Amino acid sequence: STSSLLSTDKDKSAATKDSTHEGASKRQEDGAETPKQQLLDIIGNMKVEVSYRNKLQQLKASESQKQAMNKLEGPDSEGFVPQGTTEETQRGKPLNPELVKAASAVASSLPRNKKQTESELLAQLRRHEETTDKQKKGGAIKIRNVISEMTVKRQTPAQRGARISGRISLQLDEDGQRIRPERSSAQSVDSRRYYCCVHFQSLKVGKRLNIFTKASTEPEHALKTVSSPTIWDLEFAKEVAAVTAQPPRNGFEEMIQWTKEGILWEFPIDNEVGMEDDAEFHEHIFLEKHLEGFPKEGPIRHFMELVICGLSKNPYLSVQQKVEHIEWFQKYFEEKKELLQE
Amino acid sequence: LCATGRYHRFHLFNQVLPSPCPRQVRSYYVDWRMLRDVKRRKMAYEHADERLRINAIRKNSILPRELQEVADKEIAALPRDSCPVRIRNRCVLTSRPRGVKRRWRLSRIVFRHFADHAQMSGVQRAMW
């Protein structure tokens, strides 16, 4: 049960504390193989590289578990907290006390050298705080740095065999630390799990690209108080366009030019280009309301009803045109009323 | 094919095309007959609605005959060039009144000329 607890803790805290574990393992050169092997096994068992926030949440979740353990352990764990606080005050940047407690809990759960692991964890946490602050401020962008830190690994089962041999000499940048050949051998067993690894940390560490920041268009609009461009401006613009217009380099550019001129239609073909009929169908069909100016009986009414029937079936005229049609007839018949009454 | 004559008094109907134009530019109508045809077409377009409505009254078995006679007189009073019957589909390039294919608006001679020079899209010499 203790080993399983250990493995779960280390899974949660694994990626961020990779370097710390490695650092601890480096300094424990005098130590036995077992902690190293444990660490390597844990790293090999790593299935998901979780983002930093999730890790924090998991740490907080584990903290509640660990507090129960701490109560059992008693004075040992409590001795570490003041150490952490002294280190904090030395650095000057306040860490989340919950994080500190979690770090101490994790360190206490590890079998060896709790003080060192604790300090390593805290150092790692501080580093992450610094990087997040840098991120918020937004440093200068260098694509080289970003690309060098990004690693996208995809593996097909066919390439696995080829990759395993090449793995040993690979230099993978994870927090700027190199992977040892031993590590790669442990990883090669679980290579299928590295299906699509983009190391999430390396995304946040480093300088920002500022590709997707919102362009601030509001001050530009505020500055635009110029009236609509004069004829001379338009003419000048036309001249400039005519002078700088290069002949099309290929068929695509030729087609683009033709589309702009109006020779070529825009694809996919819209049958209603130029037709902007905003009227609903009922305005086209039910035209009887326009017949109010006519007498309700007689041949004229009969005639007008036929006219309306024809108009309702006409898809080519707009509503405005149909109404004008009916109004023309109304005017005509009113002029001829004196004649009719003879 | 060059125009037979250039007539300069087309100030009403002068077509001025923009200068940077790599295609063929015809800035005058080919002859006066073509110009008259153009005038007739424009007038027919203007009076088309009126003519349609008056004719609707005339060609009617419902309305009384007096109305229809009045409509007859009205339509006769419209300008003569407003009727579409007077429009002649002339060749667009040579103004030839006869032998004009409607799809291309060209006379048979011009059509043949361009087709032989492979300047008519999709037109080929028939052979079967």
Short mmCIF file of C-alpha atoms in Angstrom, two decimals:
data_model
loop_
_atom_site.label_atom_id
_atom_site.label_comp_id
_atom_site.label_asym_id
_atom_site.label_seq_id
_atom_site.Cartn_x
_atom_site.Cartn_y
_atom_site.Cartn_z
CA SER A 1 0.00 0.00 0.00
CA THR A 2 2.83 2.36 0.78
CA SER A 3 4.48 1.63 -2.52
CA SER A 4 1.25 2.23 -4.38
CA LEU A 5 0.76 5.49 -2.52
CA LEU A 6 4.25 6.47 -3.40
CA SER A 7 3.69 5.68 -7.06
CA THR A 8 0.47 7.69 -7.19
CA ASP A 9 2.13 10.66 -5.50
CA LYS A 10 5.00 10.55 -7.84
CA ASP A 11 2.72 10.27 -10.83
CA LYS A 12 1.01 13.43 -9.82
CA SER A 13 4.09 15.35 -9.06
CA ALA A 14 6.24 13.56 -11.55
CA ALA A 15 6.69 15.88 -14.50
CA THR A 16 7.31 19.04 -12.57
CA LYS A 17 9.57 17.31 -10.20
CA ASP A 18 11.44 15.43 -12.87
CA SER A 19 14.41 17.65 -12.58
CA THR A 20 14.19 17.66 -8.85
CA HIS A 21 14.19 13.91 -8.76
CA GLU A 22 17.05 13.87 -11.15
CA GLY A 23 18.83 16.47 -9.15
CA ALA A 24 18.26 14.46 -6.06
CA SER A 25 19.42 11.39 -7.83
CA LYS A 26 22.49 13.22 -9.07
CA ARG A 27 23.49 14.28 -5.64
CA GLN A 28 22.83 10.89 -4.27
CA GLU A 29 25.76 9.46 -6.08
CA ASP A 30 26.73 7.66 -2.98
CA GLY A 31 23.22 6.26 -2.69
CA ALA A 32 22.06 2.88 -3.78
CA GLU A 33 20.41 2.04 -7.08
CA THR A 34 17.00 1.44 -5.59
CA PRO A 35 15.78 5.06 -5.37
CA LYS A 36 17.11 5.71 -8.86
CA GLN A 37 15.41 2.65 -10.16
CA GLN A 38 12.27 3.62 -8.39
CA LEU A 39 12.37 7.03 -9.96
CA LEU A 40 13.06 5.60 -13.36
CA ASP A 41 10.24 3.15 -13.04
CA ILE A 42 7.93 5.90 -12.02
CA ILE A 43 8.99 8.04 -14.94
CA GLY A 44 8.57 5.08 -17.19
CA ASN A 45 5.11 4.52 -15.85
CA MET A 46 4.20 8.08 -16.61
CA LYS A 47 1.20 7.93 -18.85
CA VAL A 48 -0.03 11.42 -19.15
CA GLU A 49 1.91 14.63 -19.01
CA VAL A 50 -0.54 16.74 -17.18
CA SER A 51 -0.53 20.52 -17.29
CA TYR A 52 0.76 22.51 -14.41
CA ARG A 53 -2.63 23.56 -13.13
CA ASN A 54 -3.88 20.03 -12.98
CA LYS A 55 -0.78 19.13 -11.09
CA LEU A 56 -1.46 21.84 -8.57
CA GLN A 57 -4.97 20.61 -8.13
CA GLN A 58 -3.74 17.12 -7.69
CA LEU A 59 -1.17 18.30 -5.23
CA LYS A 60 -3.86 19.99 -3.24
CA ALA A 61 -5.91 16.84 -3.40
CA SER A 62 -2.97 14.80 -2.27
CA GLU A 63 -2.26 17.30 0.44
CA SER A 64 -5.44 16.37 2.22
CA GLN A 65 -4.37 12.73 2.03
CA LYS A 66 -0.96 13.56 3.27
CA GLN A 67 -2.16 15.57 6.20
CA ALA A 68 -3.58 12.40 7.63
CA MET A 69 -0.22 10.78 7.16
CA ASN A 70 1.57 13.75 8.64
CA LYS A 71 -0.44 13.49 11.78
CA LEU A 72 0.73 9.94 12.11
CA GLU A 73 4.34 10.84 11.47
CA GLY A 74 4.22 13.64 13.94
CA PRO A 75 7.24 15.86 14.54
CA ASP A 76 9.16 14.91 11.41
CA SER A 77 6.93 16.66 8.94
CA GLU A 78 6.37 19.70 11.10
CA GLY A 79 10.07 20.25 11.29
CA PHE A 80 10.20 20.82 7.55
CA VAL A 81 7.71 23.59 7.34
CA PRO A 82 9.80 26.24 9.07
CA GLN A 83 12.69 25.22 6.87
CA GLY A 84 10.57 25.88 3.87
CA THR A 85 9.52 29.23 5.20
CA THR A 86 13.07 30.29 5.89
CA GLU A 87 14.00 29.41 2.36
CA GLU A 88 11.03 31.36 1.14
CA THR A 89 12.01 34.49 2.96
CA GLN A 90 15.49 34.19 1.61
CA ARG A 91 14.23 34.18 -1.98
CA GLY A 92 11.81 37.01 -1.42
CA LYS A 93 8.98 35.58 -3.53
CA PRO A 94 6.11 34.19 -1.48
CA LEU A 95 4.94 30.78 -2.53
CA ASN A 96 1.52 29.49 -1.92
CA PRO A 97 1.53 28.03 1.60
CA GLU A 98 -0.61 25.18 0.37
CA LEU A 99 2.01 24.38 -2.21
CA VAL A 100 4.67 24.46 0.47
CA LYS A 101 2.69 22.10 2.60
CA ALA A 102 2.10 19.82 -0.32
CA ALA A 103 5.78 19.88 -1.17
CA SER A 104 6.70 19.00 2.33
CA ALA A 105 4.17 16.21 2.36
CA VAL A 106 5.49 14.76 -0.84
CA ALA A 107 9.04 15.03 0.38
CA SER A 108 8.14 13.29 3.54
CA SER A 109 6.52 10.49 1.62
CA LEU A 110 9.72 9.84 -0.31
CA PRO A 111 12.02 7.28 1.24
CA ARG A 112 15.31 9.11 1.13
CA ASN A 113 16.73 12.45 2.03
CA LYS A 114 13.56 14.33 2.72
CA LYS A 115 15.18 17.68 3.35
CA GLN A 116 16.92 17.75 0.04
CA THR A 117 13.88 16.68 -1.90
CA GLU A 118 11.85 19.26 -0.07
CA SER A 119 14.27 22.01 -0.99
CA GLU A 120 14.38 20.81 -4.56
CA LEU A 121 10.64 20.83 -4.82
CA LEU A 122 10.42 24.31 -3.42
CA ALA A 123 13.11 25.52 -5.79
CA GLN A 124 11.18 24.05 -8.66
CA LEU A 125 8.00 25.73 -7.50
CA ARG A 126 9.76 29.04 -7.29
CA ARG A 127 11.10 28.64 -10.77
CA HIS A 128 7.62 28.01 -12.04
CA GLU A 129 6.32 31.08 -10.29
CA GLU A 130 8.99 33.10 -12.00
CA THR A 131 8.14 31.73 -15.41
CA THR A 132 4.44 32.43 -14.96
CA ASP A 133 5.27 35.98 -13.94
CA LYS A 134 7.44 36.36 -16.99
CA GLN A 135 4.63 35.00 -19.11
CA LYS A 136 2.20 37.51 -17.72
CA LYS A 137 4.52 40.38 -18.42
CA GLY A 138 5.19 39.08 -21.89
CA GLY A 139 8.82 38.99 -22.82
CA ALA A 140 10.43 39.44 -26.23
CA ILE A 141 9.77 36.79 -28.81
CA LYS A 142 12.36 34.62 -30.36
CA ILE A 143 11.08 31.87 -32.54
CA ARG A 144 14.28 29.96 -32.17
CA ASN A 145 13.82 29.62 -28.47
CA VAL A 146 10.26 28.50 -28.83
CA ILE A 147 11.02 25.93 -31.45
CA SER A 148 13.99 24.61 -29.62
CA GLU A 149 11.90 24.09 -26.56
CA MET A 150 9.00 22.51 -28.36
CA THR A 151 9.12 18.84 -29.01
CA VAL A 152 6.37 17.09 -30.88
CA LYS A 153 6.82 13.39 -30.88
CA ARG A 154 4.57 11.11 -32.78
CA GLN A 155 5.08 7.46 -33.14
CA THR A 156 3.59 4.86 -35.34
CA PRO A 157 4.01 1.25 -34.35
CA ALA A 158 6.01 0.69 -37.50
CA GLN A 159 8.53 3.28 -36.53
CA ARG A 160 8.83 2.13 -33.02
CA GLY A 161 11.59 -0.37 -33.74
CA ALA A 162 13.60 2.15 -35.65
CA ARG A 163 13.16 4.76 -33.03
CA ILE A 164 14.18 2.67 -30.08
CA SER A 165 17.69 2.33 -31.39
CA GLY A 166 17.90 5.97 -32.24
CA ARG A 167 16.46 6.98 -28.92
CA ILE A 168 19.56 6.41 -26.99
CA SER A 169 21.41 9.12 -28.79
CA LEU A 170 18.41 11.49 -28.89
CA GLN A 171 18.64 14.65 -26.95
CA LEU A 172 15.24 15.50 -25.61
CA ASP A 173 14.85 18.83 -23.92
CA GLU A 174 12.69 18.54 -20.90
CA ASP A 175 13.20 21.55 -18.76
CA GLY A 176 16.59 21.93 -20.30
CA GLN A 177 17.80 18.65 -18.94
CA ARG A 178 19.10 15.77 -20.93
CA ILE A 179 17.74 12.34 -20.73
CA ARG A 180 20.17 9.68 -19.87
CA PRO A 181 20.49 6.52 -21.90
CA GLU A 182 19.21 4.55 -18.96
CA ARG A 183 16.09 6.57 -19.03
CA SER A 184 15.54 5.99 -22.68
CA SER A 185 15.85 2.27 -22.19
CA ALA A 186 13.17 2.45 -19.58
CA GLN A 187 11.08 4.55 -21.90
CA SER A 188 11.44 2.37 -24.91
CA VAL A 189 9.32 -0.23 -23.25
CA ASP A 190 6.51 2.22 -22.90
CA SER A 191 7.12 3.97 -26.18
CA ARG A 192 3.60 3.45 -27.35
CA ARG A 193 2.42 5.81 -24.69
CA TYR A 194 4.33 8.69 -26.19
CA TYR A 195 1.91 8.97 -28.98
CA CYS A 196 1.63 12.66 -29.31
CA CYS A 197 3.75 14.35 -26.72
CA VAL A 198 4.13 18.02 -26.83
CA HIS A 199 5.82 18.81 -23.61
CA PHE A 200 3.35 21.08 -21.97
CA GLN A 201 5.80 22.82 -19.79
CA SER A 202 7.99 23.91 -22.62
CA LEU A 203 4.97 25.72 -24.03
CA LYS A 204 4.76 28.06 -21.08
CA VAL A 205 8.43 28.41 -20.42
CA GLY A 206 10.26 30.80 -22.67
CA LYS A 207 9.30 33.81 -24.70
CA ARG A 208 5.89 34.47 -26.11
CA LEU A 209 5.19 34.56 -29.82
CA ASN A 210 2.37 37.12 -29.70
CA ILE A 211 0.71 35.71 -32.77
CA PHE A 212 -2.74 35.44 -31.30
CA THR A 213 -2.93 38.60 -29.28
CA LYS A 214 -5.88 40.75 -30.10
CA ALA A 215 -4.95 43.63 -32.33
CA SER A 216 -6.03 46.81 -30.63
CA THR A 217 -8.21 48.43 -33.30
CA GLU A 218 -10.09 50.86 -31.09
CA PRO A 219 -7.50 53.66 -30.96
CA GLU A 220 -7.22 53.42 -34.75
CA HIS A 221 -10.92 53.98 -35.16
CA ALA A 222 -10.81 56.89 -32.79
CA LEU A 223 -8.15 58.57 -34.88
CA LYS A 224 -10.12 58.26 -38.12
CA THR A 225 -11.91 61.57 -38.31
CA VAL A 226 -11.08 62.21 -41.99
CA SER A 227 -14.05 62.59 -44.29
CA SER A 228 -14.61 60.29 -47.22
CA PRO A 229 -11.70 60.40 -49.68
CA THR A 230 -11.84 63.08 -52.36
CA ILE A 231 -11.91 62.44 -56.07
CA TRP A 232 -8.23 63.29 -56.33
CA ASP A 233 -7.40 60.70 -53.73
CA LEU A 234 -9.37 58.12 -55.62
CA GLU A 235 -7.69 59.02 -58.87
CA PHE A 236 -4.30 58.86 -57.26
CA ALA A 237 -5.10 55.49 -55.79
CA LYS A 238 -6.22 54.25 -59.19
CA GLU A 239 -3.03 55.51 -60.80
CA VAL A 240 -0.89 53.84 -58.21
CA ALA A 241 -2.75 50.58 -58.61
CA ALA A 242 -2.40 50.73 -62.39
CA VAL A 243 1.31 51.42 -62.23
CA THR A 244 2.13 48.81 -59.64
CA ALA A 245 -0.08 46.14 -61.12
CA GLN A 246 2.10 43.29 -62.24
CA PRO A 247 0.97 40.94 -64.97
CA PRO A 248 -0.30 37.68 -63.48
CA ARG A 249 2.39 35.12 -62.87
CA ASN A 250 0.16 32.10 -63.22
CA GLY A 251 -3.35 31.01 -64.01
CA PHE A 252 -4.54 31.48 -60.47
CA GLU A 253 -3.57 35.12 -60.39
CA GLU A 254 -5.17 35.63 -63.75
CA MET A 255 -8.41 34.18 -62.47
CA ILE A 256 -8.19 36.37 -59.38
CA GLN A 257 -7.80 39.42 -61.59
CA TRP A 258 -10.75 38.40 -63.71
CA THR A 259 -12.90 37.88 -60.64
CA LYS A 260 -12.03 41.36 -59.42
CA GLU A 261 -12.93 42.83 -62.79
CA GLY A 262 -16.20 40.94 -62.84
CA ILE A 263 -15.44 38.78 -65.84
CA LEU A 264 -15.37 35.60 -63.80
CA TRP A 265 -18.08 34.74 -61.34
CA GLU A 266 -17.35 34.00 -57.75
CA PHE A 267 -17.39 30.34 -56.85
CA PRO A 268 -19.36 28.58 -55.43
CA ILE A 269 -21.91 30.18 -57.69
CA ASP A 270 -24.55 32.12 -55.84
CA ASN A 271 -27.68 32.32 -57.93
CA GLU A 272 -28.87 35.38 -56.09
CA VAL A 273 -25.94 37.67 -56.71
CA GLY A 274 -27.21 41.19 -57.21
CA MET A 275 -30.73 40.25 -56.16
CA GLU A 276 -31.41 41.55 -52.72
CA ASP A 277 -35.01 40.69 -52.16
CA ASP A 278 -35.66 41.14 -48.50
CA ALA A 279 -39.39 40.66 -48.82
CA GLU A 280 -41.10 37.56 -47.53
CA PHE A 281 -43.08 35.26 -49.77
CA HIS A 282 -46.42 36.47 -48.49
CA GLU A 283 -45.68 39.97 -49.72
CA HIS A 284 -45.23 38.58 -53.19
CA ILE A 285 -48.30 36.39 -53.29
CA PHE A 286 -51.02 38.04 -51.25
CA LEU A 287 -51.44 41.26 -53.17
CA GLU A 288 -55.15 41.76 -52.54
CA LYS A 289 -54.50 44.47 -50.00
CA HIS A 290 -53.33 46.72 -52.84
CA LEU A 291 -56.70 46.36 -54.51
CA GLU A 292 -58.46 48.67 -52.10
CA GLY A 293 -58.63 51.59 -54.51
CA PHE A 294 -60.69 49.66 -57.03
CA PRO A 295 -64.45 49.13 -57.17
CA LYS A 296 -65.47 45.86 -55.58
CA GLU A 297 -67.53 44.64 -58.47
CA GLY A 298 -67.48 44.89 -62.16
CA PRO A 299 -65.14 44.09 -64.98
CA ILE A 300 -62.34 46.23 -63.63
CA ARG A 301 -62.21 44.23 -60.44
CA HIS A 302 -62.23 41.04 -62.46
CA PHE A 303 -59.43 42.34 -64.60
CA MET A 304 -57.37 43.42 -61.59
CA GLU A 305 -57.77 40.09 -59.92
CA LEU A 306 -56.35 38.45 -63.01
CA VAL A 307 -53.49 40.92 -62.94
CA ILE A 308 -52.79 40.06 -59.33
CA CYS A 309 -52.91 36.36 -60.04
CA GLY A 310 -50.28 36.84 -62.74
CA LEU A 311 -48.09 38.99 -60.55
CA SER A 312 -48.15 36.52 -57.71
CA LYS A 313 -46.72 33.90 -60.03
CA ASN A 314 -43.96 36.15 -61.28
CA PRO A 315 -40.62 35.43 -59.62
CA TYR A 316 -38.67 38.03 -61.56
CA LEU A 317 -40.22 41.20 -60.25
CA SER A 318 -39.56 42.69 -56.88
CA VAL A 319 -42.37 43.61 -54.53
CA GLN A 320 -41.79 47.27 -55.28
CA GLN A 321 -42.21 46.70 -58.98
CA LYS A 322 -45.43 44.75 -58.48
CA VAL A 323 -46.88 47.48 -56.31
CA GLU A 324 -45.98 50.07 -58.94
CA HIS A 325 -47.68 47.95 -61.57
CA ILE A 326 -50.93 47.91 -59.62
CA GLU A 327 -50.71 51.61 -58.87
CA TRP A 328 -50.27 52.44 -62.53
CA PHE A 329 -53.48 50.63 -63.28
CA GLN A 330 -55.23 52.46 -60.51
CA LYS A 331 -54.17 55.82 -61.89
CA TYR A 332 -55.12 54.80 -65.40
CA PHE A 333 -58.59 53.70 -64.44
CA GLU A 334 -59.20 56.81 -62.40
CA GLU A 335 -58.36 58.95 -65.38
CA LYS A 336 -60.70 56.94 -67.53
CA LYS A 337 -63.56 57.06 -65.02
CA GLU A 338 -65.30 59.92 -66.78
CA LEU A 339 -65.17 57.98 -69.98
CA LEU A 340 -66.51 54.88 -68.28
CA GLN A 341 -69.50 56.62 -66.80
CA GLU A 342 -70.80 57.62 -70.16
CA LEU B 1 -11.19 44.01 -89.80
CA CYS B 2 -11.15 47.78 -89.58
CA ALA B 3 -14.19 49.97 -89.42
CA THR B 4 -15.51 51.26 -92.72
CA GLY B 5 -15.76 54.85 -91.51
CA ARG B 6 -15.35 56.83 -88.35
CA TYR B 7 -18.19 59.17 -87.45
CA HIS B 8 -17.48 61.86 -84.93
CA ARG B 9 -20.90 63.15 -84.00
CA PHE B 10 -21.72 60.43 -81.58
CA HIS B 11 -21.33 62.75 -78.62
CA LEU B 12 -24.52 61.45 -77.08
CA PHE B 13 -23.60 57.85 -77.40
CA ASN B 14 -19.86 57.92 -77.15
CA GLN B 15 -18.46 55.00 -75.28
CA VAL B 16 -15.30 56.00 -73.50
CA LEU B 17 -13.51 53.03 -72.11
CA PRO B 18 -10.85 53.37 -69.41
CA SER B 19 -7.38 53.70 -70.88
CA PRO B 20 -5.45 50.76 -69.41
CA CYS B 21 -7.38 48.20 -71.43
CA PRO B 22 -5.49 45.48 -73.23
CA ARG B 23 -8.51 44.33 -75.19
CA GLN B 24 -9.90 45.64 -78.45
CA VAL B 25 -11.24 49.15 -78.09
CA ARG B 26 -14.11 50.33 -80.23
CA SER B 27 -14.80 53.90 -79.28
CA TYR B 28 -17.36 54.66 -82.04
CA TYR B 29 -20.35 52.92 -83.50
CA VAL B 30 -19.67 51.40 -86.84
CA ASP B 31 -22.30 53.38 -88.78
CA TRP B 32 -25.37 55.55 -88.33
CA ARG B 33 -27.70 52.65 -88.76
CA MET B 34 -26.11 51.01 -85.80
CA LEU B 35 -26.51 54.20 -83.83
CA ARG B 36 -30.18 54.42 -84.71
CA ASP B 37 -30.61 50.82 -83.65
CA VAL B 38 -29.01 51.64 -80.34
CA LYS B 39 -31.40 54.56 -79.85
CA ARG B 40 -34.35 52.36 -80.61
CA ARG B 41 -33.24 49.77 -78.12
CA LYS B 42 -32.89 52.36 -75.37
CA MET B 43 -36.28 53.84 -76.03
CA ALA B 44 -37.91 50.45 -76.17
CA TYR B 45 -36.43 49.71 -72.78
CA GLU B 46 -37.82 52.92 -71.32
CA HIS B 47 -41.35 52.41 -72.60
CA ALA B 48 -41.49 48.66 -72.14
CA ASP B 49 -43.60 48.74 -68.96
CA GLU B 50 -46.11 51.19 -70.31
CA ARG B 51 -46.53 49.26 -73.51
CA LEU B 52 -47.01 46.04 -71.58
CA ARG B 53 -49.76 47.52 -69.42
CA ILE B 54 -51.60 49.22 -72.22
CA ASN B 55 -51.47 46.07 -74.24
CA ALA B 56 -52.85 44.15 -71.30
CA ILE B 57 -55.85 46.43 -71.38
CA ARG B 58 -56.20 46.09 -75.13
CA LYS B 59 -55.89 42.32 -75.46
CA ASN B 60 -58.76 41.69 -73.11
CA SER B 61 -62.21 40.20 -73.26
CA ILE B 62 -63.32 41.44 -69.85
CA LEU B 63 -62.95 45.18 -70.05
CA PRO B 64 -65.44 47.21 -72.09
CA ARG B 65 -64.67 47.99 -75.65
CA GLU B 66 -64.50 51.72 -75.12
CA LEU B 67 -61.61 51.33 -72.78
CA GLN B 68 -59.81 49.19 -75.24
CA GLU B 69 -60.28 51.70 -78.05
CA VAL B 70 -58.91 54.42 -75.84
CA ALA B 71 -55.94 52.22 -75.05
CA ASP B 72 -55.40 51.65 -78.76
CA LYS B 73 -55.17 55.34 -79.36
CA GLU B 74 -52.81 55.77 -76.44
CA ILE B 75 -50.40 53.19 -77.57
CA ALA B 76 -50.37 54.63 -81.05
CA ALA B 77 -49.49 57.98 -79.57
CA LEU B 78 -46.29 56.64 -78.04
CA PRO B 79 -43.07 57.42 -79.95
CA ARG B 80 -42.52 55.16 -82.84
CA ASP B 81 -39.07 54.04 -81.75
CA SER B 82 -40.40 52.73 -78.46
CA CYS B 83 -41.77 49.56 -79.93
CA PRO B 84 -39.47 46.55 -79.79
CA VAL B 85 -40.46 45.41 -83.25
CA ARG B 86 -38.24 48.02 -84.81
CA ILE B 87 -35.11 46.62 -83.27
CA ARG B 88 -32.91 44.76 -85.70
CA ASN B 89 -30.27 42.36 -84.42
CA ARG B 90 -27.30 43.68 -86.33
CA CYS B 91 -23.79 42.34 -86.28
CA VAL B 92 -21.93 43.91 -83.44
CA LEU B 93 -18.69 44.42 -85.32
CA THR B 94 -19.79 45.22 -88.85
CA SER B 95 -23.44 46.30 -88.39
CA ARG B 96 -24.53 43.80 -91.01
CA PRO B 97 -28.33 43.38 -90.72
CA ARG B 98 -28.51 39.95 -92.28
CA GLY B 99 -26.76 36.67 -91.61
CA VAL B 100 -26.30 37.38 -87.92
CA LYS B 101 -26.10 34.48 -85.49
CA ARG B 102 -27.91 35.38 -82.33
CA ARG B 103 -25.67 33.56 -79.90
CA TRP B 104 -22.58 35.46 -80.89
CA ARG B 105 -24.22 38.62 -82.22
CA LEU B 106 -21.85 38.40 -85.17
CA SER B 107 -22.43 38.22 -88.89
CA ARG B 108 -21.50 35.02 -90.63
CA ILE B 109 -18.39 36.52 -92.20
CA VAL B 110 -16.94 37.83 -88.96
CA PHE B 111 -17.83 34.62 -87.20
CA ARG B 112 -16.04 32.60 -89.81
CA HIS B 113 -13.01 34.85 -89.64
CA PHE B 114 -12.62 34.48 -85.90
CA ALA B 115 -13.40 30.81 -85.85
CA ASP B 116 -10.70 30.11 -88.42
CA HIS B 117 -8.19 32.04 -86.37
CA ALA B 118 -9.21 29.95 -83.34
CA GLN B 119 -10.52 32.96 -81.46
CA MET B 120 -13.97 31.57 -80.84
CA SER B 121 -14.11 29.46 -77.76
CA GLY B 122 -15.52 26.01 -78.37
CA VAL B 123 -16.07 26.47 -82.08
CA GLN B 124 -14.60 23.96 -84.42
CA ARG B 125 -14.90 23.17 -88.11
CA ALA B 126 -17.60 20.62 -88.61
CA MET B 127 -16.56 17.39 -90.15
CA TRP B 128 -18.61 14.24 -90.18
#
